[in-house]
């Protein structure tokens, strides 16, 4: 049976996350409904990352199976006609039969954006976490270095996380000023625990505003205690930039 | 009487432009209503640029008069509490009595953003004009060079434009790729005719997609005939970046 891989971009502001839920608008529900219209049969899609409500993506990957011979360009264009403005398909490609968006992934790249200034920004309202006061980027970079590598990230996972193993490998954390008042935290890793990037971002911001010492982050990691890490940064600052496969490094 | 100058940012998506209209949400109406609540008296504000519905701003300038002694920081914070998410005040400062946001302005900087790719972008949906096919930036840059300098811009003004003189000075037009699929057209000038930046953008995009030769733009300018220029690019791709005063170059 034919297996098709989709590259999906979405603005998560008015969506209830990736995963289908009864009577709530989610990315999975919108894409499955559009595919059902396009193909004339029920479709279940599998996504690489089950993003939370409010989280954005420019590089979500999903796949589905069909017996229909509709060309890839017709799938892409047809979906973009049927999907709401908040969701678009950037690419459609034939996938190997054993391809699995989540289990085949060898890396993911998330970006967490923080607006650090006294006043709100209408432009970044739904795309960056607004915190007051300037951020000390060198301290944040120093703290982030302790998280790079293969570690037990128990201290940085949400209470309800069902993962059986808590060891993950973070390839890199880059902290840069993308605009005078905006700090981007780019996290690349092989896989992530539930809300791990948002807890890392929340903890690093506490270092950036001087609420915690940079050296504390290594201790938090070693403690494996979620109670010691910082707050979970809000969903709307997070974006899934890319998912990598085939051992290749995650592209952004 | 005290004269206060405001620096205002807004997302124009759900606003009906700058200027107050009966029963429609505009930036002027929201800011005047918030000021009336804050100061306890009716206020009329004057803006530097009467942006159209859908146009964004990160550097709109406006001013108002009051006898109230409320500190500047109280004005800024008070307004940001009262204003909707789509509008924020970035700065409040005392202004000279003879300061006029529009007539004192010596320069303005607008940015027009174009998304050039086959598929829509949910992220840029309300912030960039979506056109198909790649843009030839060198041709656009060549065409734009003809518009720089002091010229009669009659060919690049909207039908209803009431300006008595049509000579304006364009300081520079920078055309850059801010992302792989996004082209920013940064126009700086001393003043602009109605919809002039959007007509320039519409014409340059026609050059970029190969619908017109770059050399044609100089002929259009010389013709002073609006009928010869390109379409008016849609409002949502335009942003007022900054207004300059006191002979200083426009900062961005």
CSV table of C-alpha atoms in Angstrom, one decimal:
chain,number,residue,atom,x,y,z
A,1,UNK,CA,0.0,0.0,0.0
A,2,UNK,CA,1.2,3.5,-0.9
A,3,UNK,CA,2.8,5.4,2.0
A,4,UNK,CA,3.0,9.2,1.8
A,5,UNK,CA,5.0,11.6,4.0
A,6,UNK,CA,3.9,15.2,4.6
A,7,UNK,CA,5.8,18.2,5.8
A,8,UNK,CA,3.4,20.5,7.7
A,9,UNK,CA,3.6,24.1,8.9
A,10,UNK,CA,1.1,25.5,11.4
A,11,UNK,CA,0.3,28.4,13.6
A,12,UNK,CA,-0.8,26.8,16.8
A,13,UNK,CA,-2.5,29.8,18.3
A,14,UNK,CA,-6.1,28.7,17.8
A,15,UNK,CA,-5.5,25.0,17.6
A,16,UNK,CA,-5.7,22.5,20.5
A,17,UNK,CA,-2.4,20.9,19.6
A,18,UNK,CA,-1.5,18.0,17.3
A,19,UNK,CA,-3.5,15.1,18.6
A,20,UNK,CA,-7.1,14.4,17.6
A,21,UNK,CA,-9.6,15.2,20.4
A,22,UNK,CA,-13.4,15.0,20.4
A,23,UNK,CA,-15.0,18.3,19.3
A,24,UNK,CA,-11.8,20.4,19.4
A,25,UNK,CA,-9.8,21.7,16.5
A,26,UNK,CA,-6.4,20.0,16.3
A,27,UNK,CA,-3.9,19.6,13.5
A,28,UNK,CA,-4.4,15.9,13.2
A,29,UNK,CA,-8.2,16.3,12.9
A,30,UNK,CA,-7.9,19.0,10.2
A,31,UNK,CA,-5.4,17.1,8.1
A,32,UNK,CA,-7.3,13.8,8.4
A,33,UNK,CA,-10.6,15.4,7.5
A,34,UNK,CA,-9.0,17.2,4.5
A,35,UNK,CA,-7.4,13.9,3.4
A,36,UNK,CA,-10.7,12.0,3.7
A,37,UNK,CA,-12.3,14.6,1.4
A,38,UNK,CA,-9.4,14.5,-1.1
A,39,UNK,CA,-9.0,10.7,-1.2
A,40,UNK,CA,-12.6,9.6,-0.6
A,41,UNK,CA,-11.7,7.2,2.3
A,42,UNK,CA,-11.0,7.5,6.0
A,43,UNK,CA,-7.3,8.2,6.8
A,44,UNK,CA,-5.3,8.1,10.0
A,45,UNK,CA,-2.1,10.1,10.1
A,46,UNK,CA,0.8,9.6,12.4
A,47,UNK,CA,2.8,12.7,13.4
A,48,UNK,CA,6.5,13.0,14.5
A,49,UNK,CA,5.8,15.2,17.4
A,50,UNK,CA,2.6,15.5,19.5
A,51,UNK,CA,2.8,19.2,20.0
A,52,UNK,CA,0.7,20.8,22.8
A,53,UNK,CA,-2.1,23.4,22.3
A,54,UNK,CA,-0.5,26.8,21.2
A,55,UNK,CA,2.8,25.3,20.0
A,56,UNK,CA,3.7,26.2,16.4
A,57,UNK,CA,5.5,24.1,13.7
A,58,UNK,CA,7.2,24.9,10.4
A,59,UNK,CA,8.6,21.3,10.1
A,60,UNK,CA,6.2,18.8,11.5
A,61,UNK,CA,6.3,15.4,9.7
A,62,UNK,CA,3.4,13.0,9.3
A,63,UNK,CA,2.5,10.1,7.1
A,64,UNK,CA,-0.6,8.2,5.9
A,65,UNK,CA,-1.4,5.2,3.7
A,66,UNK,CA,-3.7,5.1,0.6
A,67,UNK,CA,-4.4,3.1,-2.5
A,68,UNK,CA,-5.3,6.2,-4.5
A,69,UNK,CA,-3.0,7.1,-7.4
A,70,UNK,CA,-3.4,10.8,-7.0
A,71,UNK,CA,0.0,12.5,-7.7
A,72,UNK,CA,2.0,14.1,-4.9
A,73,UNK,CA,1.5,17.6,-6.2
A,74,UNK,CA,-2.2,17.0,-6.2
A,75,UNK,CA,-2.1,15.9,-2.6
A,76,UNK,CA,-0.1,19.0,-1.6
A,77,UNK,CA,-2.2,21.5,-3.5
A,78,UNK,CA,-5.5,19.8,-2.7
A,79,UNK,CA,-4.7,19.8,1.0
A,80,UNK,CA,-3.7,23.5,1.0
A,81,UNK,CA,-7.0,24.3,-0.6
A,82,UNK,CA,-9.0,22.3,1.9
A,83,UNK,CA,-7.0,23.2,5.1
A,84,UNK,CA,-7.7,26.4,7.2
A,85,UNK,CA,-5.2,29.3,7.0
A,86,UNK,CA,-3.5,28.1,10.2
A,87,UNK,CA,-2.3,24.9,8.6
A,88,UNK,CA,-0.4,24.3,5.3
A,89,UNK,CA,1.4,21.4,3.7
A,90,UNK,CA,4.9,22.4,2.4
A,91,UNK,CA,5.8,19.0,0.9
A,92,UNK,CA,4.4,15.6,0.0
A,93,UNK,CA,6.8,12.7,-0.8
A,94,UNK,CA,6.5,8.9,-1.3
A,95,UNK,CA,7.8,7.1,1.9
A,96,UNK,CA,9.3,3.7,2.4
A,97,UNK,CA,6.8,1.1,3.8
A,98,UNK,CA,8.6,0.9,7.1
A,99,UNK,CA,9.0,4.7,7.6
A,100,UNK,CA,7.5,5.9,10.9
A,101,UNK,CA,7.4,9.7,11.5
A,102,UNK,CA,8.1,9.3,15.2
A,103,UNK,CA,10.1,6.1,15.5
A,104,UNK,CA,12.3,6.7,12.4
A,105,UNK,CA,13.2,10.2,13.6
A,106,UNK,CA,16.9,10.5,14.5
A,107,UNK,CA,16.7,14.2,15.6
A,108,UNK,CA,14.4,17.1,16.3
A,109,UNK,CA,15.0,20.8,16.4
A,110,UNK,CA,12.8,23.1,18.5
A,111,UNK,CA,13.1,26.8,18.9
A,112,UNK,CA,11.8,28.6,22.1
A,113,UNK,CA,11.5,32.4,21.6
A,114,UNK,CA,11.5,34.9,24.5
A,115,UNK,CA,10.6,38.6,24.3
A,116,UNK,CA,12.5,40.4,27.0
A,117,UNK,CA,11.4,44.0,27.5
A,118,UNK,CA,9.1,46.1,29.6
A,119,UNK,CA,6.2,46.3,27.2
A,120,UNK,CA,4.1,43.8,25.2
A,121,UNK,CA,4.6,43.2,21.5
A,122,UNK,CA,1.5,42.8,19.4
A,123,UNK,CA,3.6,41.4,16.6
A,124,UNK,CA,5.1,38.7,18.8
A,125,UNK,CA,2.1,38.2,21.1
A,126,UNK,CA,1.4,34.6,20.0
A,127,UNK,CA,5.0,33.7,19.1
A,128,UNK,CA,7.2,34.6,22.0
A,129,UNK,CA,7.0,34.4,25.8
A,130,UNK,CA,7.0,37.9,27.2
A,131,UNK,CA,9.3,38.4,30.3
A,132,UNK,CA,10.3,41.6,31.9
A,133,UNK,CA,13.8,42.9,32.3
A,134,UNK,CA,16.8,42.1,30.1
A,135,UNK,CA,18.2,38.5,29.8
A,136,UNK,CA,21.9,37.8,30.5
A,137,UNK,CA,22.7,35.6,27.5
A,138,UNK,CA,26.2,34.6,28.7
A,139,UNK,CA,24.8,33.2,31.9
A,140,UNK,CA,22.1,31.3,30.0
A,141,UNK,CA,24.7,29.9,27.6
A,142,UNK,CA,26.9,28.8,30.5
A,143,UNK,CA,23.9,27.1,32.1
A,144,UNK,CA,22.8,25.4,28.9
A,145,UNK,CA,26.2,23.8,28.3
A,146,UNK,CA,25.5,21.5,31.3
A,147,UNK,CA,22.5,20.1,29.5
A,148,UNK,CA,24.3,19.1,26.3
A,149,UNK,CA,25.1,15.5,25.9
A,150,UNK,CA,23.4,12.2,27.0
A,151,UNK,CA,21.7,12.6,30.3
A,152,UNK,CA,18.8,11.4,32.4
A,153,UNK,CA,16.4,14.4,32.0
A,154,UNK,CA,13.9,13.4,34.7
A,155,UNK,CA,14.2,16.9,36.2
A,156,UNK,CA,13.0,18.3,32.9
A,157,UNK,CA,9.9,16.4,32.2
A,158,UNK,CA,6.3,17.1,32.8
A,159,UNK,CA,4.5,15.3,35.7
A,160,UNK,CA,2.3,13.2,33.4
A,161,UNK,CA,5.1,12.0,31.1
A,162,UNK,CA,4.7,8.3,30.3
A,163,UNK,CA,8.2,7.7,28.8
A,164,UNK,CA,9.7,4.5,30.2
A,165,UNK,CA,13.3,5.7,29.8
A,166,UNK,CA,14.3,9.2,30.7
A,167,UNK,CA,17.7,9.3,29.0
A,168,UNK,CA,17.9,11.6,26.0
A,169,UNK,CA,20.8,13.1,24.1
A,170,UNK,CA,20.8,16.9,23.5
A,171,UNK,CA,23.0,17.7,20.6
A,172,UNK,CA,23.2,21.5,21.1
A,173,UNK,CA,21.5,24.4,22.7
A,174,UNK,CA,22.2,27.7,20.9
A,175,UNK,CA,21.0,30.9,22.6
A,176,UNK,CA,21.0,34.0,20.3
A,177,UNK,CA,19.5,37.4,20.1
A,178,UNK,CA,17.5,37.3,16.9
A,179,UNK,CA,16.2,40.9,17.4
A,180,UNK,CA,17.3,43.5,20.0
A,181,UNK,CA,14.6,42.4,22.5
A,182,UNK,CA,14.2,38.7,21.4
A,183,UNK,CA,16.1,35.7,22.6
A,184,UNK,CA,15.9,32.4,20.7
A,185,UNK,CA,16.7,29.2,22.4
A,186,UNK,CA,17.4,26.6,19.7
A,187,UNK,CA,17.5,23.0,21.1
A,188,UNK,CA,18.5,20.0,19.0
A,189,UNK,CA,18.4,16.5,20.3
A,190,UNK,CA,17.7,12.9,19.4
A,191,UNK,CA,14.3,12.9,21.2
A,192,UNK,CA,12.6,14.8,24.0
A,193,UNK,CA,10.5,14.0,27.1
A,194,UNK,CA,7.1,15.6,27.5
A,195,UNK,CA,7.5,19.4,27.8
A,196,UNK,CA,11.3,19.0,28.1
A,197,UNK,CA,12.1,22.0,25.9
A,198,UNK,CA,9.6,24.3,27.7
A,199,UNK,CA,11.0,23.3,31.1
A,200,UNK,CA,14.6,23.9,29.9
A,201,UNK,CA,13.5,27.3,28.5
A,202,UNK,CA,11.7,28.2,31.8
A,203,UNK,CA,14.8,27.2,33.8
A,204,UNK,CA,17.2,29.1,31.5
A,205,UNK,CA,15.1,32.2,31.6
A,206,UNK,CA,15.3,32.1,35.4
A,207,UNK,CA,19.1,32.1,35.0
A,208,UNK,CA,18.9,34.9,32.5
A,209,UNK,CA,16.9,37.2,34.8
A,210,UNK,CA,19.3,36.5,37.7
A,211,UNK,CA,16.8,34.4,39.7
A,212,UNK,CA,19.1,31.4,39.7
A,213,UNK,CA,22.9,31.0,39.3
A,214,UNK,CA,24.0,29.4,36.0
A,215,UNK,CA,25.9,26.6,38.0
A,216,UNK,CA,22.6,25.5,39.5
A,217,UNK,CA,21.4,24.0,36.3
A,218,UNK,CA,24.0,21.2,36.4
A,219,UNK,CA,22.8,20.4,40.0
A,220,UNK,CA,19.1,20.3,38.9
A,221,UNK,CA,20.0,17.9,36.1
A,222,UNK,CA,21.9,15.6,38.5
A,223,UNK,CA,19.1,15.7,41.1
A,224,UNK,CA,16.6,14.2,38.6
A,225,UNK,CA,13.9,16.1,40.6
A,226,UNK,CA,11.3,18.0,38.5
A,227,UNK,CA,10.6,20.1,41.6
A,228,UNK,CA,14.0,21.7,41.4
A,229,UNK,CA,13.8,22.9,37.8
A,230,UNK,CA,12.1,26.1,36.7
A,231,UNK,CA,8.6,26.7,35.5
A,232,UNK,CA,7.3,25.3,32.3
A,233,UNK,CA,7.6,28.1,29.8
A,234,UNK,CA,4.2,28.8,28.0
A,235,UNK,CA,3.4,26.9,24.9
A,236,UNK,CA,3.1,29.8,22.5
A,237,UNK,CA,6.9,30.5,22.6
A,238,UNK,CA,7.7,27.1,21.2
A,239,UNK,CA,8.0,26.0,17.5
A,240,UNK,CA,9.0,22.7,16.0
A,241,UNK,CA,11.5,23.7,13.4
A,242,UNK,CA,12.6,20.4,11.8
A,243,UNK,CA,12.6,16.6,12.3
A,244,UNK,CA,15.6,14.7,11.0
A,245,UNK,CA,15.8,11.1,9.6
A,246,UNK,CA,18.3,8.6,8.4
A,247,UNK,CA,21.0,9.5,10.9
A,248,UNK,CA,21.4,12.9,9.2
A,249,UNK,CA,21.8,15.9,11.5
A,250,UNK,CA,18.6,17.9,12.0
A,251,UNK,CA,18.4,20.7,9.4
A,252,UNK,CA,16.8,24.0,10.3
B,1,UNK,CA,-0.3,72.6,27.9
B,2,UNK,CA,1.6,69.4,28.2
B,3,UNK,CA,2.4,67.6,24.9
B,4,UNK,CA,3.2,63.9,25.0
B,5,UNK,CA,4.6,61.8,22.1
B,6,UNK,CA,3.9,58.0,21.9
B,7,UNK,CA,5.7,55.3,20.0
B,8,UNK,CA,3.1,52.7,19.0
B,9,UNK,CA,3.3,49.1,17.7
B,10,UNK,CA,0.3,47.2,16.3
B,11,UNK,CA,-0.7,44.2,14.4
B,12,UNK,CA,-3.2,45.6,11.9
B,13,UNK,CA,-4.8,42.2,11.0
B,14,UNK,CA,-8.1,42.8,12.8
B,15,UNK,CA,-8.0,46.6,12.8
B,16,UNK,CA,-9.6,49.0,10.3
B,17,UNK,CA,-6.4,51.1,10.0
B,18,UNK,CA,-5.2,54.1,11.9
B,19,UNK,CA,-7.9,56.7,11.5
B,20,UNK,CA,-11.0,56.8,13.7
B,21,UNK,CA,-14.2,55.7,11.9
B,22,UNK,CA,-17.7,55.3,13.3
B,23,UNK,CA,-18.3,51.8,14.8
B,24,UNK,CA,-15.1,50.2,13.5
B,25,UNK,CA,-12.0,49.3,15.5
B,26,UNK,CA,-9.1,51.5,14.6
B,27,UNK,CA,-5.8,52.2,16.3
B,28,UNK,CA,-6.7,55.9,16.8
B,29,UNK,CA,-10.0,55.0,18.4
B,30,UNK,CA,-8.5,52.4,20.7
B,31,UNK,CA,-5.7,54.7,21.9
B,32,UNK,CA,-8.0,57.7,22.3
B,33,UNK,CA,-10.5,55.6,24.3
B,34,UNK,CA,-7.7,54.2,26.5
B,35,UNK,CA,-6.2,57.7,27.1
B,36,UNK,CA,-9.7,59.1,28.0
B,37,UNK,CA,-10.0,56.3,30.7
B,38,UNK,CA,-6.5,57.0,31.9
B,39,UNK,CA,-6.6,60.8,32.0
B,40,UNK,CA,-10.3,61.4,32.7
B,41,UNK,CA,-10.9,63.7,29.8
B,42,UNK,CA,-11.5,63.4,26.1
B,43,UNK,CA,-8.3,63.2,24.0
B,44,UNK,CA,-7.6,63.6,20.3
B,45,UNK,CA,-4.3,62.0,19.0
B,46,UNK,CA,-2.5,62.9,15.8
B,47,UNK,CA,-0.6,60.1,14.1
B,48,UNK,CA,2.4,60.3,11.8
B,49,UNK,CA,1.0,57.9,9.2
B,50,UNK,CA,-2.6,57.1,8.4
B,51,UNK,CA,-2.0,53.4,7.8
B,52,UNK,CA,-4.7,51.5,5.9
B,53,UNK,CA,-6.7,48.5,7.3
B,54,UNK,CA,-4.5,45.5,7.7
B,55,UNK,CA,-1.2,47.4,7.7
B,56,UNK,CA,1.1,46.8,10.7
B,57,UNK,CA,3.4,49.1,12.6
B,58,UNK,CA,6.3,48.8,15.0
B,59,UNK,CA,7.2,52.5,14.9
B,60,UNK,CA,4.0,54.6,14.5
B,61,UNK,CA,4.3,58.0,16.3
B,62,UNK,CA,1.4,60.0,17.7
B,63,UNK,CA,1.0,62.8,20.2
B,64,UNK,CA,-1.7,64.3,22.4
B,65,UNK,CA,-2.2,67.2,24.9
B,66,UNK,CA,-3.2,67.0,28.5
B,67,UNK,CA,-3.0,69.0,31.8
B,68,UNK,CA,-2.7,65.9,33.9
B,69,UNK,CA,0.7,65.4,35.7
B,70,UNK,CA,0.7,61.6,35.4
B,71,UNK,CA,4.3,60.4,34.9
B,72,UNK,CA,5.4,59.1,31.5
B,73,UNK,CA,5.9,55.6,32.8
B,74,UNK,CA,2.4,55.6,34.1
B,75,UNK,CA,1.0,56.7,30.7
B,76,UNK,CA,2.9,53.9,29.0
B,77,UNK,CA,2.1,51.1,31.5
B,78,UNK,CA,-1.5,52.4,31.9
B,79,UNK,CA,-2.1,52.3,28.2
B,80,UNK,CA,-0.6,48.9,27.8
B,81,UNK,CA,-3.0,47.6,30.5
B,82,UNK,CA,-6.0,49.2,28.8
B,83,UNK,CA,-5.2,48.5,25.1
B,84,UNK,CA,-6.1,45.2,23.3
B,85,UNK,CA,-3.4,42.7,22.6
B,86,UNK,CA,-3.1,44.0,19.0
B,87,UNK,CA,-1.8,47.4,20.1
B,88,UNK,CA,1.0,48.4,22.5
B,89,UNK,CA,2.8,51.6,23.5
B,90,UNK,CA,6.6,51.2,23.4
B,91,UNK,CA,7.6,54.6,24.6
B,92,UNK,CA,6.1,57.9,25.9
B,93,UNK,CA,8.1,61.1,26.0
B,94,UNK,CA,7.5,64.8,26.6
B,95,UNK,CA,7.3,66.7,23.2
B,96,UNK,CA,8.0,70.3,22.3
B,97,UNK,CA,4.8,72.4,22.0
B,98,UNK,CA,5.3,72.8,18.2
B,99,UNK,CA,6.0,69.1,17.6
B,100,UNK,CA,3.6,67.6,15.0
B,101,UNK,CA,3.9,63.8,14.3
B,102,UNK,CA,3.2,64.2,10.6
B,103,UNK,CA,4.4,67.7,9.6
B,104,UNK,CA,7.6,67.4,11.8
B,105,UNK,CA,8.5,64.1,10.3
B,106,UNK,CA,11.6,64.2,8.1
B,107,UNK,CA,11.6,60.6,7.0
B,108,UNK,CA,9.7,57.3,7.1
B,109,UNK,CA,10.7,53.7,6.8
B,110,UNK,CA,8.3,51.1,5.5
B,111,UNK,CA,8.9,47.4,4.9
B,112,UNK,CA,6.9,45.4,2.4
B,113,UNK,CA,7.3,41.6,2.8
B,114,UNK,CA,6.6,39.0,0.1
B,115,UNK,CA,6.4,35.3,0.5
B,116,UNK,CA,7.5,33.7,-2.8
B,117,UNK,CA,6.8,30.0,-2.9
B,118,UNK,CA,4.2,27.6,-4.2
B,119,UNK,CA,2.5,27.0,-0.8
B,120,UNK,CA,0.9,29.3,1.8
B,121,UNK,CA,2.6,29.9,5.1
B,122,UNK,CA,0.4,29.9,8.2
B,123,UNK,CA,3.2,31.7,10.1
B,124,UNK,CA,3.3,34.6,7.6
B,125,UNK,CA,-0.4,34.5,6.6
B,126,UNK,CA,-1.1,38.0,8.0
B,127,UNK,CA,2.4,39.5,7.5
B,128,UNK,CA,3.5,38.8,3.9
B,129,UNK,CA,2.0,38.9,0.5
B,130,UNK,CA,2.0,35.3,-0.9
B,131,UNK,CA,3.0,35.2,-4.6
B,132,UNK,CA,3.9,32.0,-6.6
B,133,UNK,CA,7.2,31.3,-8.2
B,134,UNK,CA,10.6,32.6,-7.3
B,135,UNK,CA,11.5,36.3,-7.4
B,136,UNK,CA,14.5,37.5,-9.4
B,137,UNK,CA,16.0,39.9,-6.8
B,138,UNK,CA,18.7,41.4,-9.1
B,139,UNK,CA,16.0,42.5,-11.6
B,140,UNK,CA,13.9,44.0,-8.8
B,141,UNK,CA,17.0,45.8,-7.4
B,142,UNK,CA,17.8,47.2,-10.8
B,143,UNK,CA,14.2,48.4,-11.3
B,144,UNK,CA,14.1,49.9,-7.8
B,145,UNK,CA,17.2,52.0,-8.5
B,146,UNK,CA,15.2,54.1,-10.9
B,147,UNK,CA,12.8,55.2,-8.2
B,148,UNK,CA,15.5,56.5,-5.7
B,149,UNK,CA,15.9,60.2,-5.6
B,150,UNK,CA,13.5,63.2,-5.9
B,151,UNK,CA,10.7,62.4,-8.5
B,152,UNK,CA,7.1,63.1,-9.4
B,153,UNK,CA,5.5,59.9,-8.1
B,154,UNK,CA,2.1,60.5,-9.8
B,155,UNK,CA,2.3,57.0,-11.4
B,156,UNK,CA,2.6,55.4,-7.9
B,157,UNK,CA,-0.3,57.0,-6.1
B,158,UNK,CA,-3.8,55.7,-5.4
B,159,UNK,CA,-6.7,57.2,-7.3
B,160,UNK,CA,-8.2,59.0,-4.3
B,161,UNK,CA,-4.9,60.6,-3.2
B,162,UNK,CA,-5.5,64.2,-2.2
B,163,UNK,CA,-1.9,65.4,-2.0
B,164,UNK,CA,-1.5,68.8,-3.8
B,165,UNK,CA,2.1,68.1,-4.8
B,166,UNK,CA,3.3,64.7,-6.1
B,167,UNK,CA,7.0,65.2,-5.7
B,168,UNK,CA,8.6,63.0,-3.1
B,169,UNK,CA,12.2,61.9,-2.3
B,170,UNK,CA,12.9,58.2,-1.9
B,171,UNK,CA,16.2,57.9,0.0
B,172,UNK,CA,16.7,54.2,-0.6
B,173,UNK,CA,15.0,50.9,-1.6
B,174,UNK,CA,16.7,47.8,-0.2
B,175,UNK,CA,15.5,44.4,-1.5
B,176,UNK,CA,16.8,41.5,0.6
B,177,UNK,CA,16.0,37.9,1.3
B,178,UNK,CA,15.2,37.8,5.0
B,179,UNK,CA,14.4,34.0,4.8
B,180,UNK,CA,14.8,31.5,2.0
B,181,UNK,CA,11.3,32.2,0.6
B,182,UNK,CA,10.8,35.7,1.9
B,183,UNK,CA,11.7,39.0,0.2
B,184,UNK,CA,11.7,42.3,2.2
B,185,UNK,CA,11.4,45.6,0.3
B,186,UNK,CA,12.6,48.3,2.6
B,187,UNK,CA,11.6,51.8,1.4
B,188,UNK,CA,12.9,54.9,3.1
B,189,UNK,CA,11.8,58.4,2.0
B,190,UNK,CA,11.0,61.9,3.2
B,191,UNK,CA,7.2,61.3,2.7
B,192,UNK,CA,4.9,59.2,0.7
B,193,UNK,CA,1.8,59.5,-1.4
B,194,UNK,CA,-1.3,57.4,-0.7
B,195,UNK,CA,-0.5,53.7,-1.2
B,196,UNK,CA,2.8,54.6,-2.8
B,197,UNK,CA,4.8,51.9,-1.1
B,198,UNK,CA,2.2,49.2,-2.0
B,199,UNK,CA,2.1,50.3,-5.6
B,200,UNK,CA,5.9,50.3,-5.7
B,201,UNK,CA,5.9,46.8,-4.2
B,202,UNK,CA,3.3,45.5,-6.6
B,203,UNK,CA,5.3,46.9,-9.6
B,204,UNK,CA,8.6,45.5,-8.3
B,205,UNK,CA,7.0,42.0,-7.8
B,206,UNK,CA,5.8,42.0,-11.4
B,207,UNK,CA,9.4,42.6,-12.4
B,208,UNK,CA,10.6,39.9,-10.0
B,209,UNK,CA,8.3,37.2,-11.5
B,210,UNK,CA,9.3,38.3,-15.0
B,211,UNK,CA,6.0,39.9,-16.0
B,212,UNK,CA,7.7,43.2,-16.7
B,213,UNK,CA,11.3,44.2,-17.7
B,214,UNK,CA,13.3,46.0,-15.0
B,215,UNK,CA,13.9,48.9,-17.4
B,216,UNK,CA,10.1,49.5,-17.7
B,217,UNK,CA,10.0,51.0,-14.2
B,218,UNK,CA,11.9,54.1,-15.1
B,219,UNK,CA,9.4,54.6,-18.0
B,220,UNK,CA,6.4,54.2,-15.7
B,221,UNK,CA,7.8,56.8,-13.3
B,222,UNK,CA,8.4,59.2,-16.2
B,223,UNK,CA,4.9,58.7,-17.6
B,224,UNK,CA,3.3,59.9,-14.3
B,225,UNK,CA,0.4,57.6,-15.3
B,226,UNK,CA,-1.0,55.4,-12.5
B,227,UNK,CA,-2.5,53.1,-15.2
B,228,UNK,CA,1.0,52.0,-16.3
B,229,UNK,CA,2.3,50.9,-12.8
B,230,UNK,CA,1.6,47.5,-11.3
B,231,UNK,CA,-1.1,46.4,-9.0
B,232,UNK,CA,-1.4,47.8,-5.4
B,233,UNK,CA,0.1,45.1,-3.3
B,234,UNK,CA,-2.2,43.9,-0.5
B,235,UNK,CA,-2.2,45.8,2.8
B,236,UNK,CA,-1.1,42.9,5.1
B,237,UNK,CA,2.4,42.8,3.7
B,238,UNK,CA,3.2,46.4,4.8
B,239,UNK,CA,4.7,47.5,8.0
B,240,UNK,CA,5.6,51.1,9.2
B,241,UNK,CA,9.0,50.4,10.8
B,242,UNK,CA,10.0,53.9,11.9
B,243,UNK,CA,9.4,57.7,11.6
B,244,UNK,CA,12.4,60.0,11.7
B,245,UNK,CA,12.5,63.6,13.0
B,246,UNK,CA,14.9,66.5,13.3
B,247,UNK,CA,16.6,65.9,10.0
B,248,UNK,CA,18.0,62.6,11.4
B,249,UNK,CA,18.0,59.6,9.1
B,250,UNK,CA,15.2,57.2,9.6
B,251,UNK,CA,16.3,54.5,12.1
B,252,UNK,CA,15.0,51.0,11.8
